[in-house]
mmCIF file of C-alpha atoms in Angstrom:
data_model
loop_
_atom_site.group_PDB
_atom_site.id
_atom_site.type_symbol
_atom_site.label_atom_id
_atom_site.label_comp_id
_atom_site.label_asym_id
_atom_site.label_seq_id
_atom_site.Cartn_x
_atom_site.Cartn_y
_atom_site.Cartn_z
ATOM 1 C CA UNK A 6 141.778 68.083 92.071
ATOM 2 C CA UNK A 7 143.944 67.178 94.865
ATOM 3 C CA UNK A 8 141.519 68.966 97.382
ATOM 4 C CA UNK A 9 138.641 66.830 96.132
ATOM 5 C CA UNK A 10 140.598 63.480 96.377
ATOM 6 C CA UNK A 11 141.559 64.678 100.097
ATOM 7 C CA UNK A 12 137.877 65.412 100.863
ATOM 8 C CA UNK A 13 136.526 62.284 99.214
ATOM 9 C CA UNK A 14 139.256 60.004 101.326
ATOM 10 C CA UNK A 15 138.484 61.834 104.622
ATOM 11 C CA UNK A 16 134.660 61.627 104.085
ATOM 12 C CA UNK A 17 134.970 58.008 103.170
ATOM 13 C CA UNK A 18 137.015 57.288 106.246
ATOM 14 C CA UNK A 19 134.539 59.030 108.264
ATOM 15 C CA UNK A 20 131.783 56.741 107.033
ATOM 16 C CA UNK A 21 133.831 53.710 107.536
ATOM 17 C CA UNK A 22 134.616 54.453 110.902
ATOM 18 C CA UNK A 23 131.076 55.382 111.705
ATOM 19 C CA UNK A 24 129.806 51.897 110.369
ATOM 20 C CA UNK A 25 132.614 50.181 112.277
ATOM 21 C CA UNK A 26 131.270 52.043 115.583
ATOM 22 C CA UNK A 27 127.980 50.675 114.933
ATOM 23 C CA UNK A 28 129.180 47.128 113.927
ATOM 24 C CA UNK A 29 131.201 46.542 116.944
ATOM 25 C CA UNK A 30 130.094 45.129 120.118
ATOM 26 C CA UNK A 31 133.302 45.662 122.185
ATOM 27 C CA UNK A 32 132.660 48.961 123.658
ATOM 28 C CA UNK A 33 136.311 49.615 124.353
ATOM 29 C CA UNK A 34 137.064 49.194 120.731
ATOM 30 C CA UNK A 35 134.067 51.464 119.961
ATOM 31 C CA UNK A 36 135.607 54.272 122.133
ATOM 32 C CA UNK A 37 138.783 53.979 120.152
ATOM 33 C CA UNK A 38 136.818 53.977 116.894
ATOM 34 C CA UNK A 39 135.226 57.309 118.184
ATOM 35 C CA UNK A 40 138.617 58.813 118.936
ATOM 36 C CA UNK A 41 139.580 58.114 115.270
ATOM 37 C CA UNK A 42 136.357 59.719 114.179
ATOM 38 C CA UNK A 43 137.070 62.681 116.036
ATOM 39 C CA UNK A 44 140.723 63.124 114.511
ATOM 40 C CA UNK A 45 139.161 62.609 111.175
ATOM 41 C CA UNK A 46 136.601 65.264 111.785
ATOM 42 C CA UNK A 47 139.469 67.607 112.940
ATOM 43 C CA UNK A 48 141.246 66.845 109.876
ATOM 44 C CA UNK A 49 138.053 67.786 108.000
ATOM 45 C CA UNK A 50 137.904 71.059 109.624
ATOM 46 C CA UNK A 51 141.827 71.789 109.049
ATOM 47 C CA UNK A 52 141.010 71.215 105.212
ATOM 48 C CA UNK A 53 138.135 73.599 105.680
ATOM 49 C CA UNK A 54 140.597 76.339 107.213
ATOM 50 C CA UNK A 55 138.651 76.175 110.333
ATOM 51 C CA UNK A 56 141.900 75.503 112.485
ATOM 52 C CA UNK A 57 140.406 76.754 115.906
ATOM 53 C CA UNK A 58 137.550 74.398 115.486
ATOM 54 C CA UNK A 59 139.760 71.492 114.576
ATOM 55 C CA UNK A 60 141.866 72.335 117.639
ATOM 56 C CA UNK A 61 138.862 72.198 119.748
ATOM 57 C CA UNK A 62 137.583 68.784 118.111
ATOM 58 C CA UNK A 63 141.097 67.251 118.500
ATOM 59 C CA UNK A 64 141.172 68.337 122.263
ATOM 60 C CA UNK A 65 137.748 67.663 123.395
ATOM 61 C CA UNK A 66 136.268 65.190 120.987
ATOM 62 C CA UNK A 67 139.335 62.828 120.604
ATOM 63 C CA UNK A 68 140.780 63.678 124.037
ATOM 64 C CA UNK A 69 138.737 64.445 127.002
ATOM 65 C CA UNK A 70 135.580 62.453 125.758
ATOM 66 C CA UNK A 71 137.557 59.376 125.056
ATOM 67 C CA UNK A 72 138.783 59.369 128.602
ATOM 68 C CA UNK A 73 135.354 59.998 130.165
ATOM 69 C CA UNK A 74 133.734 57.210 128.007
ATOM 70 C CA UNK A 75 136.485 54.916 129.206
ATOM 71 C CA UNK A 76 135.834 55.944 132.789
ATOM 72 C CA UNK A 77 132.094 55.144 131.974
ATOM 73 C CA UNK A 78 132.913 51.635 130.468
ATOM 74 C CA UNK A 79 135.108 50.680 133.464
ATOM 75 C CA UNK A 80 131.900 51.389 135.478
ATOM 76 C CA UNK A 81 129.273 49.536 133.127
ATOM 77 C CA UNK A 82 131.116 46.657 131.656
ATOM 78 C CA UNK A 83 133.095 46.229 128.432
ATOM 79 C CA UNK A 84 130.540 44.239 126.339
ATOM 80 C CA UNK A 85 127.462 45.532 124.675
ATOM 81 C CA UNK A 86 124.330 43.507 125.326
ATOM 82 C CA UNK A 87 122.630 41.979 122.449
ATOM 83 C CA UNK A 88 119.345 44.020 121.619
ATOM 84 C CA UNK A 89 116.182 41.914 121.995
ATOM 85 C CA UNK A 90 114.315 43.456 119.124
ATOM 86 C CA UNK A 91 115.148 43.765 115.384
ATOM 87 C CA UNK A 92 116.617 47.034 114.215
ATOM 88 C CA UNK A 93 114.186 47.535 111.282
ATOM 89 C CA UNK A 94 112.145 50.518 112.742
ATOM 90 C CA UNK A 95 115.388 52.419 113.874
ATOM 91 C CA UNK A 96 116.641 52.092 110.551
ATOM 92 C CA UNK A 97 113.752 53.171 108.735
ATOM 93 C CA UNK A 98 113.793 56.432 110.954
ATOM 94 C CA UNK A 99 117.475 57.063 110.494
ATOM 95 C CA UNK A 100 117.080 56.711 106.525
ATOM 96 C CA UNK A 101 114.259 58.913 106.321
ATOM 97 C CA UNK A 102 115.821 61.678 108.472
ATOM 98 C CA UNK A 103 118.986 61.383 106.564
ATOM 99 C CA UNK A 104 117.134 61.620 103.187
ATOM 100 C CA UNK A 105 115.462 64.740 104.426
ATOM 101 C CA UNK A 106 118.603 66.067 105.505
ATOM 102 C CA UNK A 107 120.435 65.380 102.232
ATOM 103 C CA UNK A 108 117.325 66.649 100.432
ATOM 104 C CA UNK A 109 117.676 70.008 102.501
ATOM 105 C CA UNK A 110 121.215 70.468 101.369
ATOM 106 C CA UNK A 111 120.210 70.865 97.836
ATOM 107 C CA UNK A 112 118.621 74.196 98.742
ATOM 108 C CA UNK A 113 121.915 75.356 100.187
ATOM 109 C CA UNK A 114 124.175 77.530 98.492
ATOM 110 C CA UNK A 115 127.304 76.297 96.798
ATOM 111 C CA UNK A 116 130.386 75.870 99.160
ATOM 112 C CA UNK A 117 132.419 78.950 99.487
ATOM 113 C CA UNK A 118 130.102 81.117 97.426
ATOM 114 C CA UNK A 119 130.465 84.735 98.364
ATOM 115 C CA UNK A 120 126.822 85.710 98.002
ATOM 116 C CA UNK A 121 125.656 83.405 100.786
ATOM 117 C CA UNK A 122 123.805 85.327 103.631
ATOM 118 C CA UNK A 123 126.450 84.327 105.945
ATOM 119 C CA UNK A 124 129.042 86.190 104.078
ATOM 120 C CA UNK A 125 127.003 89.204 103.408
ATOM 121 C CA UNK A 126 125.766 89.989 107.047
ATOM 122 C CA UNK A 127 128.229 90.860 109.561
ATOM 123 C CA UNK A 128 131.303 88.644 108.804
ATOM 124 C CA UNK A 129 132.971 91.230 106.449
ATOM 125 C CA UNK A 130 132.635 93.871 109.087
ATOM 126 C CA UNK A 131 134.532 91.693 111.513
ATOM 127 C CA UNK A 132 137.202 90.697 108.926
ATOM 128 C CA UNK A 133 137.777 94.364 107.917
ATOM 129 C CA UNK A 134 137.546 96.282 111.270
ATOM 130 C CA UNK A 135 139.220 93.503 113.617
ATOM 131 C CA UNK A 136 142.630 95.003 112.855
ATOM 132 C CA UNK A 137 141.861 98.635 113.837
ATOM 133 C CA UNK A 138 139.295 98.000 116.452
ATOM 134 C CA UNK A 139 141.119 95.150 118.306
ATOM 135 C CA UNK A 140 144.484 94.828 116.688
ATOM 136 C CA UNK A 141 145.248 91.047 117.039
ATOM 137 C CA UNK A 142 146.016 88.919 114.173
ATOM 138 C CA UNK A 143 143.684 86.021 114.956
ATOM 139 C CA UNK A 144 140.166 87.242 113.918
ATOM 140 C CA UNK A 145 138.464 84.016 115.637
ATOM 141 C CA UNK A 146 139.954 85.094 118.981
ATOM 142 C CA UNK A 147 138.890 88.970 118.531
ATOM 143 C CA UNK A 148 135.245 87.773 117.474
ATOM 144 C CA UNK A 149 135.068 85.092 120.276
ATOM 145 C CA UNK A 150 136.455 87.385 123.081
ATOM 146 C CA UNK A 151 135.620 90.860 122.129
ATOM 147 C CA UNK A 152 132.948 91.245 119.511
ATOM 148 C CA UNK A 153 130.860 88.269 120.879
ATOM 149 C CA UNK A 154 132.155 88.529 124.479
ATOM 150 C CA UNK A 155 128.567 88.020 125.612
ATOM 151 C CA UNK A 156 128.210 84.698 123.901
ATOM 152 C CA UNK A 157 131.339 83.331 125.218
ATOM 153 C CA UNK A 158 130.469 84.516 128.631
ATOM 154 C CA UNK A 159 127.172 82.407 128.215
ATOM 155 C CA UNK A 160 129.047 79.468 127.076
ATOM 156 C CA UNK A 161 131.614 79.466 129.967
ATOM 157 C CA UNK A 162 128.305 79.609 132.132
ATOM 158 C CA UNK A 163 127.342 76.660 130.360
ATOM 159 C CA UNK A 164 130.635 74.860 131.217
ATOM 160 C CA UNK A 165 130.275 76.220 134.702
ATOM 161 C CA UNK A 166 127.064 74.626 135.230
ATOM 162 C CA UNK A 167 127.947 71.350 133.655
ATOM 163 C CA UNK A 168 130.690 71.154 136.443
ATOM 164 C CA UNK A 169 128.081 72.091 139.095
ATOM 165 C CA UNK A 170 125.902 69.565 137.813
ATOM 166 C CA UNK A 171 128.259 66.835 137.860
ATOM 167 C CA UNK A 172 129.348 67.619 141.385
ATOM 168 C CA UNK A 173 125.848 67.654 142.452
ATOM 169 C CA UNK A 174 124.828 64.347 140.967
ATOM 170 C CA UNK A 175 127.885 62.241 141.142
ATOM 171 C CA UNK A 176 129.738 64.065 143.985
ATOM 172 C CA UNK A 177 133.426 63.665 144.652
ATOM 173 C CA UNK A 178 134.054 61.956 147.976
ATOM 174 C CA UNK A 179 137.257 63.138 150.020
ATOM 175 C CA UNK A 180 140.312 61.082 149.714
ATOM 176 C CA UNK A 181 140.496 57.901 151.682
ATOM 177 C CA UNK A 182 143.129 58.948 154.031
ATOM 178 C CA UNK A 183 141.160 61.731 155.300
ATOM 179 C CA UNK A 184 138.204 59.543 155.466
ATOM 180 C CA UNK A 185 140.129 56.918 157.737
ATOM 181 C CA UNK A 186 141.458 59.769 159.912
ATOM 182 C CA UNK A 187 137.919 61.295 160.297
ATOM 183 C CA UNK A 188 136.304 57.920 161.179
ATOM 184 C CA UNK B 14 148.705 51.292 136.485
ATOM 185 C CA UNK B 15 151.616 52.763 138.692
ATOM 186 C CA UNK B 16 153.297 49.522 138.667
ATOM 187 C CA UNK B 17 154.146 49.818 135.044
ATOM 188 C CA UNK B 18 157.575 51.493 134.651
ATOM 189 C CA UNK B 19 157.134 52.693 131.092
ATOM 190 C CA UNK B 20 153.789 54.396 131.925
ATOM 191 C CA UNK B 21 155.352 56.158 134.827
ATOM 192 C CA UNK B 22 158.356 57.425 133.183
ATOM 193 C CA UNK B 23 156.732 58.475 129.937
ATOM 194 C CA UNK B 24 153.940 60.312 131.810
ATOM 195 C CA UNK B 25 156.523 62.080 133.925
ATOM 196 C CA UNK B 26 158.294 63.396 130.727
ATOM 197 C CA UNK B 27 154.817 63.879 129.061
ATOM 198 C CA UNK B 28 152.857 66.073 131.640
ATOM 199 C CA UNK B 29 155.245 68.905 131.748
ATOM 200 C CA UNK B 30 155.367 69.117 127.951
ATOM 201 C CA UNK B 31 151.501 68.959 127.975
ATOM 202 C CA UNK B 32 151.202 71.669 130.779
ATOM 203 C CA UNK B 33 153.599 74.003 128.873
ATOM 204 C CA UNK B 34 151.601 73.455 125.579
ATOM 205 C CA UNK B 35 148.586 74.565 127.181
ATOM 206 C CA UNK B 36 149.970 77.786 128.304
ATOM 207 C CA UNK B 37 151.537 78.339 125.037
ATOM 208 C CA UNK B 38 147.738 77.757 123.487
ATOM 209 C CA UNK B 39 146.245 79.874 126.277
ATOM 210 C CA UNK B 40 148.723 83.066 125.634
ATOM 211 C CA UNK B 41 149.378 82.624 121.894
ATOM 212 C CA UNK B 42 145.678 82.690 121.070
ATOM 213 C CA UNK B 43 145.694 86.193 120.002
ATOM 214 C CA UNK B 44 148.276 85.252 117.255
ATOM 215 C CA UNK B 45 147.641 81.767 116.357
ATOM 216 C CA UNK B 46 144.716 79.021 116.596
ATOM 217 C CA UNK B 47 143.874 78.353 120.239
ATOM 218 C CA UNK B 48 142.683 80.264 123.024
ATOM 219 C CA UNK B 49 141.197 79.638 126.639
ATOM 220 C CA UNK B 50 138.856 76.720 125.986
ATOM 221 C CA UNK B 51 141.256 74.660 123.978
ATOM 222 C CA UNK B 52 144.061 75.549 126.462
ATOM 223 C CA UNK B 53 141.886 74.514 129.571
ATOM 224 C CA UNK B 54 141.150 71.332 127.946
ATOM 225 C CA UNK B 55 144.924 70.453 127.038
ATOM 226 C CA UNK B 56 145.962 71.766 130.511
ATOM 227 C CA UNK B 57 143.286 69.350 132.043
ATOM 228 C CA UNK B 58 144.960 66.547 130.007
ATOM 229 C CA UNK B 59 147.957 66.640 132.207
ATOM 230 C CA UNK B 60 146.461 66.194 135.675
ATOM 231 C CA UNK B 61 143.904 63.547 134.069
ATOM 232 C CA UNK B 62 147.095 61.610 132.607
ATOM 233 C CA UNK B 63 148.449 61.712 136.079
ATOM 234 C CA UNK B 64 145.309 60.595 137.641
ATOM 235 C CA UNK B 65 144.977 57.579 135.201
ATOM 236 C CA UNK B 66 148.367 56.146 136.152
ATOM 237 C CA UNK B 67 149.076 57.282 139.719
ATOM 238 C CA UNK B 68 145.449 57.036 140.798
ATOM 239 C CA UNK B 69 142.747 59.511 141.426
ATOM 240 C CA UNK B 70 143.397 59.812 145.266
ATOM 241 C CA UNK B 71 146.874 61.019 144.569
ATOM 242 C CA UNK B 72 145.602 63.335 142.040
ATOM 243 C CA UNK B 73 143.181 64.714 144.715
ATOM 244 C CA UNK B 74 146.043 65.510 147.033
ATOM 245 C CA UNK B 75 146.914 68.210 144.393
ATOM 246 C CA UNK B 76 143.740 69.120 143.074
ATOM 247 C CA UNK B 77 141.581 68.923 146.378
ATOM 248 C CA UNK B 78 137.713 69.264 145.911
ATOM 249 C CA UNK B 79 137.883 72.572 147.633
ATOM 250 C CA UNK B 80 140.345 74.020 145.334
ATOM 251 C CA UNK B 81 138.577 72.768 142.192
ATOM 252 C CA UNK B 82 135.409 74.431 143.314
ATOM 253 C CA UNK B 83 137.230 77.566 143.852
ATOM 254 C CA UNK B 84 138.912 77.614 140.360
ATOM 255 C CA UNK B 85 135.554 76.652 138.728
ATOM 256 C CA UNK B 86 134.042 79.698 140.280
ATOM 257 C CA UNK B 87 137.090 82.050 139.911
ATOM 258 C CA UNK B 88 137.308 81.729 136.119
ATOM 259 C CA UNK B 89 133.675 82.643 135.538
ATOM 260 C CA UNK B 90 134.016 85.427 138.148
ATOM 261 C CA UNK B 91 137.188 86.716 136.471
ATOM 262 C CA UNK B 92 135.206 86.861 132.847
ATOM 263 C CA UNK B 93 132.221 88.575 134.552
ATOM 264 C CA UNK B 94 134.408 90.820 136.734
ATOM 265 C CA UNK B 95 136.176 92.250 133.693
ATOM 266 C CA UNK B 96 132.624 93.146 132.406
ATOM 267 C CA UNK B 97 131.721 94.875 135.542
ATOM 268 C CA UNK B 98 135.199 96.711 135.677
ATOM 269 C CA UNK B 99 134.443 98.175 132.287
ATOM 270 C CA UNK B 100 130.942 99.316 133.402
ATOM 271 C CA UNK B 101 132.722 100.916 136.410
ATOM 272 C CA UNK B 102 135.298 102.679 134.094
ATOM 273 C CA UNK B 103 132.377 104.228 132.333
ATOM 274 C CA UNK B 104 131.767 101.955 129.279
ATOM 275 C CA UNK B 105 129.385 99.091 128.245
ATOM 276 C CA UNK B 106 129.470 95.823 129.757
ATOM 277 C CA UNK B 107 132.562 93.917 128.268
ATOM 278 C CA UNK B 108 133.773 96.966 126.411
ATOM 279 C CA UNK B 109 137.537 96.471 126.890
ATOM 280 C CA UNK B 110 138.250 99.961 125.083
ATOM 281 C CA UNK B 111 137.670 101.252 128.943
ATOM 282 C CA UNK B 112 140.541 99.130 130.429
ATOM 283 C CA UNK B 113 143.470 101.425 129.038
ATOM 284 C CA UNK B 114 143.813 104.872 127.658
ATOM 285 C CA UNK B 115 144.724 103.223 124.301
ATOM 286 C CA UNK B 116 141.675 101.215 123.236
ATOM 287 C CA UNK B 117 143.810 98.654 121.463
ATOM 288 C CA UNK B 118 145.780 98.079 124.476
ATOM 289 C CA UNK B 119 142.601 97.935 126.336
ATOM 290 C CA UNK B 120 141.251 95.230 123.980
ATOM 291 C CA UNK B 121 144.378 93.246 124.468
ATOM 292 C CA UNK B 122 144.263 93.364 128.249
ATOM 293 C CA UNK B 123 140.444 92.456 128.249
ATOM 294 C CA UNK B 124 140.820 89.525 125.687
ATOM 295 C CA UNK B 125 143.799 88.128 127.793
ATOM 296 C CA UNK B 126 141.896 88.388 131.121
ATOM 297 C CA UNK B 127 138.830 86.883 129.527
ATOM 298 C CA UNK B 128 140.576 84.042 127.955
ATOM 299 C CA UNK B 129 142.260 83.367 131.304
ATOM 300 C CA UNK B 130 139.244 83.108 132.924
ATOM 301 C CA UNK B 131 137.822 80.649 130.328
ATOM 302 C CA UNK B 132 140.909 78.537 130.660
ATOM 303 C CA UNK B 133 140.727 78.214 134.506
ATOM 304 C CA UNK B 134 137.117 77.266 134.626
ATOM 305 C CA UNK B 135 137.175 74.862 131.761
ATOM 306 C CA UNK B 136 140.417 73.239 133.078
ATOM 307 C CA UNK B 137 138.995 72.830 136.624
ATOM 308 C CA UNK B 138 135.720 71.436 135.413
ATOM 309 C CA UNK B 139 137.366 69.032 133.227
ATOM 310 C CA UNK B 140 139.555 67.765 135.977
ATOM 311 C CA UNK B 141 136.469 67.789 138.295
ATOM 312 C CA UNK B 142 134.283 65.446 135.754
ATOM 313 C CA UNK B 143 137.282 63.117 135.533
ATOM 314 C CA UNK B 144 137.666 62.833 139.221
ATOM 315 C CA UNK B 145 133.908 62.442 139.675
ATOM 316 C CA UNK B 146 133.735 59.733 137.013
ATOM 317 C CA UNK B 147 136.936 57.841 137.849
ATOM 318 C CA UNK B 148 136.698 58.347 141.633
ATOM 319 C CA UNK B 149 133.485 56.131 141.651
ATOM 320 C CA UNK B 150 134.993 52.763 140.852
ATOM 321 C CA UNK B 151 137.297 52.931 144.058
ATOM 322 C CA UNK B 152 134.497 53.456 146.286
ATOM 323 C CA UNK B 153 131.912 50.641 145.074
#
């Protein structure tokens, strides 16, 4: 019962912050609301017992992204320009897409059910063998780093590529002192 | 923002704690929540806070562009290198059992090195992206 109340409150706050982010025209405030949204999402992940995901969401979603968006705002200006057109078509698209997604969830198995395909495929093997194969308590780490090492290597390559891409597009100029001494 | 004394003092207290917490998350990831990715992001938060308050240019005197480029590549090479090491030791790619006579210890060592590689690259990329974004407004 208490779990349901917590879930309803958290999801309700998520909806409120999402609507607030759309309604606000001060982009600085929007970034702050996004930070709150990320923290709420992290809390939802904690409730779902996905602590590692919650950790990532809090660090990346609420931390780094907020700073990067603030840095972007300092370049592009704080106030959103009023849109010239009316938002009826986008609203229609969003409502239809959202309706389709909700309709899709009706086919999904109940939350936490044992007989879902996810729980019958390879997850039981990881949960049972992790202790004897790898011997560390955190199964998430053993799956990420060992069983699924290729995937993690691929993810790291994506981050590497993102860094190289930012360096290539934006570039970093040398420090001003160096520039002065050179020229 | 470096004229604000409160920010300066608080940052100087906070940054060592942030860095220490990052190392805790990095090396305690086998036992609790966390791992290289989270640790890298948290570690990057320290230098980013420093850059926000004392200016990107002073941050770049610690993390020069050359050292960041080296670190970005070093983490990925460490991860991939562990894979090649296991191949040369006679196993499959990223088969950490080969790293030690005791497969469990080999797994521990492999996971430690691989997570370290993830942490190095993630931290360096985050700091790089921040410098690239925040460094632009000074040069307009």
